[in-house]
mmCIF file of C-alpha atoms in Angstrom:
data_model
loop_
_atom_site.group_PDB
_atom_site.id
_atom_site.type_symbol
_atom_site.label_atom_id
_atom_site.label_comp_id
_atom_site.label_asym_id
_atom_site.label_seq_id
_atom_site.Cartn_x
_atom_site.Cartn_y
_atom_site.Cartn_z
ATOM 1 C CA UNK I 140 211.303 5.270 138.898
ATOM 2 C CA UNK I 141 213.608 7.965 138.576
ATOM 3 C CA UNK I 142 211.523 9.613 135.639
ATOM 4 C CA UNK I 143 208.338 8.915 137.567
ATOM 5 C CA UNK I 144 209.698 10.711 140.595
ATOM 6 C CA UNK I 145 211.027 13.736 138.344
ATOM 7 C CA UNK I 146 207.622 13.870 136.955
ATOM 8 C CA UNK I 147 205.912 13.760 140.052
ATOM 9 C CA UNK I 148 208.376 16.886 141.355
ATOM 10 C CA UNK I 149 207.676 18.551 138.522
ATOM 11 C CA UNK I 150 203.991 18.506 138.582
ATOM 12 C CA UNK I 151 204.187 19.396 142.564
ATOM 13 C CA UNK I 152 206.449 22.348 141.796
ATOM 14 C CA UNK I 153 203.888 23.604 138.800
ATOM 15 C CA UNK I 154 200.958 23.123 141.232
ATOM 16 C CA UNK I 155 202.711 25.116 143.878
ATOM 17 C CA UNK I 156 203.300 28.056 141.314
ATOM 18 C CA UNK I 157 199.749 28.192 140.241
ATOM 19 C CA UNK I 158 198.710 28.065 143.640
ATOM 20 C CA UNK I 159 200.929 31.151 144.624
ATOM 21 C CA UNK I 160 199.754 32.965 141.250
ATOM 22 C CA UNK I 161 196.284 32.393 142.571
ATOM 23 C CA UNK I 162 197.145 34.382 145.656
ATOM 24 C CA UNK I 163 198.620 36.994 143.899
ATOM 25 C CA UNK I 164 195.011 38.146 142.492
ATOM 26 C CA UNK I 165 193.520 37.182 146.201
ATOM 27 C CA UNK I 166 190.266 38.956 146.825
ATOM 28 C CA UNK I 167 191.064 42.006 149.027
ATOM 29 C CA UNK I 168 189.850 42.685 152.606
ATOM 30 C CA UNK I 169 187.192 45.383 153.329
ATOM 31 C CA UNK I 170 189.851 47.482 154.863
ATOM 32 C CA UNK I 171 192.167 47.090 151.888
ATOM 33 C CA UNK I 172 189.029 47.684 149.691
ATOM 34 C CA UNK I 173 188.253 50.891 151.413
ATOM 35 C CA UNK I 174 192.193 51.719 151.230
ATOM 36 C CA UNK I 175 192.187 51.231 147.264
ATOM 37 C CA UNK I 176 188.853 53.005 146.860
ATOM 38 C CA UNK I 177 190.379 55.997 148.468
ATOM 39 C CA UNK I 178 193.523 56.042 146.595
ATOM 40 C CA UNK I 179 191.781 55.653 143.159
ATOM 41 C CA UNK I 180 188.388 57.489 143.249
ATOM 42 C CA UNK I 181 189.352 59.999 146.371
ATOM 43 C CA UNK I 182 188.777 63.499 146.135
ATOM 44 C CA UNK I 183 191.363 66.150 146.746
ATOM 45 C CA UNK I 184 194.095 68.540 145.297
ATOM 46 C CA UNK I 185 195.457 66.489 141.966
ATOM 47 C CA UNK I 186 198.919 67.471 142.856
ATOM 48 C CA UNK I 187 198.863 65.957 146.623
ATOM 49 C CA UNK I 188 201.408 63.465 147.421
ATOM 50 C CA UNK I 189 199.738 60.522 148.502
ATOM 51 C CA UNK I 190 202.904 58.139 148.945
ATOM 52 C CA UNK I 191 206.610 58.871 148.969
ATOM 53 C CA UNK I 192 209.722 57.049 149.181
ATOM 54 C CA UNK I 193 213.080 58.470 149.466
ATOM 55 C CA UNK I 194 213.209 60.773 146.208
ATOM 56 C CA UNK I 195 210.092 59.337 144.588
ATOM 57 C CA UNK I 196 206.578 60.153 144.976
ATOM 58 C CA UNK I 197 202.818 59.346 143.695
ATOM 59 C CA UNK I 198 200.271 62.296 143.382
ATOM 60 C CA UNK I 199 196.878 61.971 143.544
ATOM 61 C CA UNK I 200 196.175 62.433 139.979
ATOM 62 C CA UNK I 201 198.657 59.733 139.251
ATOM 63 C CA UNK I 202 196.658 56.930 141.323
ATOM 64 C CA UNK I 203 193.544 58.336 139.453
ATOM 65 C CA UNK I 204 195.046 56.809 136.671
ATOM 66 C CA UNK I 205 194.343 53.142 138.251
ATOM 67 C CA UNK I 206 190.696 53.604 137.451
ATOM 68 C CA UNK I 207 189.322 51.299 134.809
ATOM 69 C CA UNK I 208 190.103 52.297 131.089
ATOM 70 C CA UNK I 209 192.797 54.870 131.906
ATOM 71 C CA UNK I 210 196.624 54.561 130.541
ATOM 72 C CA UNK I 211 199.023 54.557 133.218
ATOM 73 C CA UNK I 212 201.921 57.228 133.462
ATOM 74 C CA UNK I 213 205.553 56.632 134.476
ATOM 75 C CA UNK I 214 205.122 57.678 137.939
ATOM 76 C CA UNK I 215 202.601 55.036 139.092
ATOM 77 C CA UNK I 216 204.957 52.245 137.130
ATOM 78 C CA UNK I 217 208.067 53.535 138.289
ATOM 79 C CA UNK I 218 206.498 53.588 142.092
ATOM 80 C CA UNK I 219 205.166 50.225 141.813
ATOM 81 C CA UNK I 220 208.554 48.658 140.781
ATOM 82 C CA UNK I 221 210.019 50.439 143.679
ATOM 83 C CA UNK I 222 207.156 48.267 145.651
ATOM 84 C CA UNK I 223 208.526 45.313 144.075
ATOM 85 C CA UNK I 224 211.981 45.791 144.828
ATOM 86 C CA UNK I 225 210.806 46.662 148.643
ATOM 87 C CA UNK I 226 209.247 43.117 148.525
ATOM 88 C CA UNK I 227 212.106 41.132 147.273
ATOM 89 C CA UNK I 228 214.450 42.785 149.640
ATOM 90 C CA UNK I 229 212.060 41.574 152.451
ATOM 91 C CA UNK I 230 211.647 38.002 150.710
ATOM 92 C CA UNK I 231 215.404 37.674 150.770
ATOM 93 C CA UNK I 232 215.979 39.138 154.144
ATOM 94 C CA UNK I 233 213.288 37.044 155.839
ATOM 95 C CA UNK I 234 211.813 34.175 154.306
ATOM 96 C CA UNK I 235 214.321 33.159 151.795
ATOM 97 C CA UNK I 236 218.034 33.393 153.215
ATOM 98 C CA UNK I 237 220.541 33.154 149.989
ATOM 99 C CA UNK I 238 217.862 34.202 147.402
ATOM 100 C CA UNK I 239 219.249 35.787 144.653
ATOM 101 C CA UNK I 240 217.787 39.249 144.397
ATOM 102 C CA UNK I 241 216.188 40.938 141.363
ATOM 103 C CA UNK I 242 216.742 44.379 140.479
ATOM 104 C CA UNK I 243 213.915 46.751 138.803
ATOM 105 C CA UNK I 244 215.280 49.684 136.576
ATOM 106 C CA UNK I 245 213.227 52.469 135.634
ATOM 107 C CA UNK I 246 212.377 52.987 131.834
ATOM 108 C CA UNK I 247 215.152 55.773 131.598
ATOM 109 C CA UNK I 248 217.564 53.363 131.466
ATOM 110 C CA UNK I 249 216.628 51.904 128.267
ATOM 111 C CA UNK I 250 216.330 55.556 126.739
ATOM 112 C CA UNK I 251 219.641 56.251 127.719
ATOM 113 C CA UNK I 252 221.372 52.819 126.526
ATOM 114 C CA UNK I 253 219.413 53.316 123.183
ATOM 115 C CA UNK I 254 218.603 56.150 121.595
ATOM 116 C CA UNK I 255 215.568 57.460 119.385
ATOM 117 C CA UNK I 256 217.825 57.494 116.051
ATOM 118 C CA UNK I 257 218.822 53.656 116.673
ATOM 119 C CA UNK I 258 222.214 54.119 118.443
ATOM 120 C CA UNK I 259 223.231 52.311 121.321
ATOM 121 C CA UNK I 260 225.351 54.100 124.276
ATOM 122 C CA UNK I 261 226.834 51.968 127.006
ATOM 123 C CA UNK I 262 228.821 55.071 128.675
ATOM 124 C CA UNK I 263 225.168 56.578 129.425
ATOM 125 C CA UNK I 264 224.560 53.807 131.685
ATOM 126 C CA UNK I 265 227.871 52.284 132.753
ATOM 127 C CA UNK I 266 227.460 53.618 136.514
ATOM 128 C CA UNK I 267 223.846 52.543 136.547
ATOM 129 C CA UNK I 268 224.751 49.196 138.015
ATOM 130 C CA UNK I 269 226.405 50.654 141.149
ATOM 131 C CA UNK I 270 222.643 50.851 142.572
ATOM 132 C CA UNK I 271 222.139 47.311 142.286
ATOM 133 C CA UNK I 272 221.762 44.897 145.260
ATOM 134 C CA UNK I 273 225.383 43.904 145.793
ATOM 135 C CA UNK I 274 226.483 46.410 143.215
ATOM 136 C CA UNK I 275 227.025 43.515 140.465
ATOM 137 C CA UNK I 276 224.283 42.678 137.860
ATOM 138 C CA UNK I 277 226.024 39.182 137.574
ATOM 139 C CA UNK I 278 224.996 38.129 140.715
ATOM 140 C CA UNK I 279 221.563 38.977 140.329
ATOM 141 C CA UNK I 280 218.576 36.452 139.210
ATOM 142 C CA UNK I 281 216.237 38.549 137.300
ATOM 143 C CA UNK I 282 216.694 42.329 135.990
ATOM 144 C CA UNK I 283 213.849 44.288 134.972
ATOM 145 C CA UNK I 284 213.672 46.948 132.026
ATOM 146 C CA UNK I 285 210.807 48.712 131.680
ATOM 147 C CA UNK I 286 210.265 50.138 127.999
ATOM 148 C CA UNK I 287 208.033 52.942 126.713
ATOM 149 C CA UNK I 288 207.928 52.165 123.110
ATOM 150 C CA UNK I 289 207.667 55.449 121.254
ATOM 151 C CA UNK I 290 206.151 57.005 124.186
ATOM 152 C CA UNK I 291 202.932 55.047 123.466
ATOM 153 C CA UNK I 292 203.086 51.564 124.660
ATOM 154 C CA UNK I 293 204.663 50.115 127.870
ATOM 155 C CA UNK I 294 206.363 46.893 127.705
ATOM 156 C CA UNK I 295 209.278 45.122 129.615
ATOM 157 C CA UNK I 296 212.076 43.117 128.824
ATOM 158 C CA UNK I 297 213.969 40.795 131.433
ATOM 159 C CA UNK I 298 217.513 39.495 131.823
ATOM 160 C CA UNK I 299 217.150 35.621 133.494
ATOM 161 C CA UNK I 300 220.667 35.848 134.683
ATOM 162 C CA UNK I 301 220.465 32.366 136.149
ATOM 163 C CA UNK I 302 219.091 31.002 132.911
ATOM 164 C CA UNK I 303 221.071 33.035 130.416
ATOM 165 C CA UNK I 304 218.276 34.345 128.914
ATOM 166 C CA UNK I 305 217.019 37.962 127.782
ATOM 167 C CA UNK I 306 212.753 37.828 127.215
ATOM 168 C CA UNK I 307 210.726 40.525 125.950
ATOM 169 C CA UNK I 308 207.172 40.742 127.444
ATOM 170 C CA UNK I 309 204.731 42.690 125.525
ATOM 171 C CA UNK I 310 200.828 42.509 125.861
ATOM 172 C CA UNK I 311 200.758 43.327 122.281
ATOM 173 C CA UNK I 312 202.992 40.933 120.665
ATOM 174 C CA UNK I 313 205.926 43.266 119.469
ATOM 175 C CA UNK I 314 209.324 41.127 119.263
ATOM 176 C CA UNK I 315 211.282 43.371 121.122
ATOM 177 C CA UNK I 316 214.523 42.417 118.799
ATOM 178 C CA UNK I 317 215.964 46.047 119.325
ATOM 179 C CA UNK I 318 215.833 45.889 123.194
ATOM 180 C CA UNK I 319 217.136 42.085 123.324
ATOM 181 C CA UNK I 320 219.949 42.816 121.168
ATOM 182 C CA UNK I 321 220.721 45.968 123.172
ATOM 183 C CA UNK I 322 220.699 44.330 126.762
ATOM 184 C CA UNK I 323 222.959 41.409 125.015
ATOM 185 C CA UNK I 324 225.486 43.996 123.870
ATOM 186 C CA UNK I 325 224.992 45.821 127.547
ATOM 187 C CA UNK I 326 225.834 42.486 129.224
ATOM 188 C CA UNK I 327 228.945 42.092 127.361
ATOM 189 C CA UNK I 328 230.166 45.295 127.870
ATOM 190 C CA UNK I 329 228.965 45.661 131.501
ATOM 191 C CA UNK I 330 231.039 42.234 132.113
ATOM 192 C CA UNK I 331 234.496 43.635 130.306
ATOM 193 C CA UNK I 332 234.018 46.856 132.109
ATOM 194 C CA UNK I 333 233.349 45.464 135.737
ATOM 195 C CA UNK I 334 235.276 42.129 135.692
ATOM 196 C CA UNK I 335 238.029 43.050 133.034
ATOM 197 C CA UNK I 336 237.103 39.851 130.596
ATOM 198 C CA UNK I 337 234.536 39.104 127.878
ATOM 199 C CA UNK I 338 231.379 37.596 128.961
ATOM 200 C CA UNK I 339 231.803 33.922 129.668
ATOM 201 C CA UNK I 340 229.564 31.630 127.234
ATOM 202 C CA UNK I 341 228.439 34.629 125.714
ATOM 203 C CA UNK I 342 226.971 32.357 122.703
ATOM 204 C CA UNK I 343 224.976 30.438 125.104
ATOM 205 C CA UNK I 344 222.808 33.079 125.889
ATOM 206 C CA UNK I 345 219.332 32.905 124.420
ATOM 207 C CA UNK I 346 217.055 35.960 123.168
ATOM 208 C CA UNK I 347 213.371 35.396 123.293
ATOM 209 C CA UNK I 348 211.033 37.542 121.349
ATOM 210 C CA UNK I 349 207.394 37.972 123.191
ATOM 211 C CA UNK I 350 205.931 34.308 123.108
ATOM 212 C CA UNK I 351 202.179 33.730 122.066
ATOM 213 C CA UNK I 352 201.388 32.236 125.812
ATOM 214 C CA UNK I 353 202.075 36.197 127.028
ATOM 215 C CA UNK I 354 199.183 37.696 128.282
ATOM 216 C CA UNK I 355 197.529 39.855 126.077
ATOM 217 C CA UNK I 356 195.653 43.067 126.166
ATOM 218 C CA UNK I 357 192.252 43.486 124.388
ATOM 219 C CA UNK I 358 192.319 47.299 124.240
ATOM 220 C CA UNK I 359 194.518 50.319 123.859
ATOM 221 C CA UNK I 360 195.011 51.740 127.217
ATOM 222 C CA UNK I 361 196.080 48.465 129.420
ATOM 223 C CA UNK I 362 199.504 48.037 128.584
ATOM 224 C CA UNK I 363 200.992 49.566 131.784
ATOM 225 C CA UNK I 364 198.968 47.732 133.844
ATOM 226 C CA UNK I 365 200.172 44.072 132.077
ATOM 227 C CA UNK I 366 203.929 45.310 132.190
ATOM 228 C CA UNK I 367 203.174 46.048 136.039
ATOM 229 C CA UNK I 368 201.889 42.615 136.456
ATOM 230 C CA UNK I 369 204.626 40.804 134.209
ATOM 231 C CA UNK I 370 207.234 42.242 136.910
ATOM 232 C CA UNK I 371 205.217 41.288 139.746
ATOM 233 C CA UNK I 372 204.710 37.731 138.940
ATOM 234 C CA UNK I 373 208.128 36.967 137.290
ATOM 235 C CA UNK I 374 209.892 38.428 140.204
ATOM 236 C CA UNK I 375 208.663 35.873 142.418
ATOM 237 C CA UNK I 376 208.757 33.011 139.497
ATOM 238 C CA UNK I 377 204.818 32.993 139.324
ATOM 239 C CA UNK I 378 203.881 31.734 136.057
ATOM 240 C CA UNK I 379 201.990 34.552 133.985
ATOM 241 C CA UNK I 380 198.364 33.192 134.773
ATOM 242 C CA UNK I 381 196.503 36.097 134.595
ATOM 243 C CA UNK I 382 194.369 37.763 131.685
ATOM 244 C CA UNK I 383 192.778 40.564 130.576
ATOM 245 C CA UNK I 384 189.779 39.565 132.835
ATOM 246 C CA UNK I 385 191.692 40.235 136.011
ATOM 247 C CA UNK I 386 192.876 43.911 135.181
ATOM 248 C CA UNK I 387 190.690 45.871 137.059
ATOM 249 C CA UNK I 388 191.727 43.327 139.825
ATOM 250 C CA UNK I 389 195.264 44.154 138.746
ATOM 251 C CA UNK I 390 195.016 47.669 138.707
ATOM 252 C CA UNK I 391 193.734 47.502 142.729
ATOM 253 C CA UNK I 392 196.786 45.350 143.516
ATOM 254 C CA UNK I 393 198.816 48.098 142.075
ATOM 255 C CA UNK I 394 196.936 50.777 144.254
ATOM 256 C CA UNK I 395 197.188 49.085 147.401
ATOM 257 C CA UNK I 396 200.839 48.156 146.844
ATOM 258 C CA UNK I 397 201.573 51.863 146.662
ATOM 259 C CA UNK I 398 199.390 52.775 149.557
ATOM 260 C CA UNK I 399 200.998 50.211 151.855
ATOM 261 C CA UNK I 400 204.607 50.977 150.910
ATOM 262 C CA UNK I 401 205.434 47.605 149.636
ATOM 263 C CA UNK I 402 204.109 45.248 147.105
ATOM 264 C CA UNK I 403 201.639 42.772 148.320
ATOM 265 C CA UNK I 404 202.032 39.291 148.201
#
């Protein structure tokens, strides 16, 4: 009986997750479609700033990169992650009190931590954790690290803190070993620096290369969109149910989130 109840509960949770995932790719309302169309195709000065949040902003020419078939730049990706962080804060404040927070670093974190020559430099990022919610990375649920591989390909590494797992998500099936190992060392160094003792149960942590069921792109330009969607779905515990067929929809979702000032649900 207990086994059957557990199975039923697991099936219910899976169905709820799938339902949440399907709403992430909902159709836009007419008003939303107008906002997206103007953002992606609107005419105006290329350097005109269309969205601003603190010290970050997005220019018209960057939003135009959300047109189908165009490679995303770091301005769009970083700003969208800011919108995910804002949604995460709202979820924690309103709907789910006690919900552990997520944090989204910019891609500069990885380039500071791991240099082109293969070196590892904890001191370069030692102060970065002051900016995470609660100023303690070990109290978070997930930490997202976008990676621009060789300036050619966007991916993301995610520390699943509660599950003691670091996983690489790559829409072109790269292993991400270097990033996984670098982030594991970062966790050890951060714990020693901030808590004054070694990371407990360090041997229980799992490093997971990009898995075969990670959604894959079928061209050379959609990697940034996949990376944004990995962050979008994972930050609300949604299974990665999107695929190449959804990518135009995903581009519109990113544009709408940027223009509305918070990631849409």
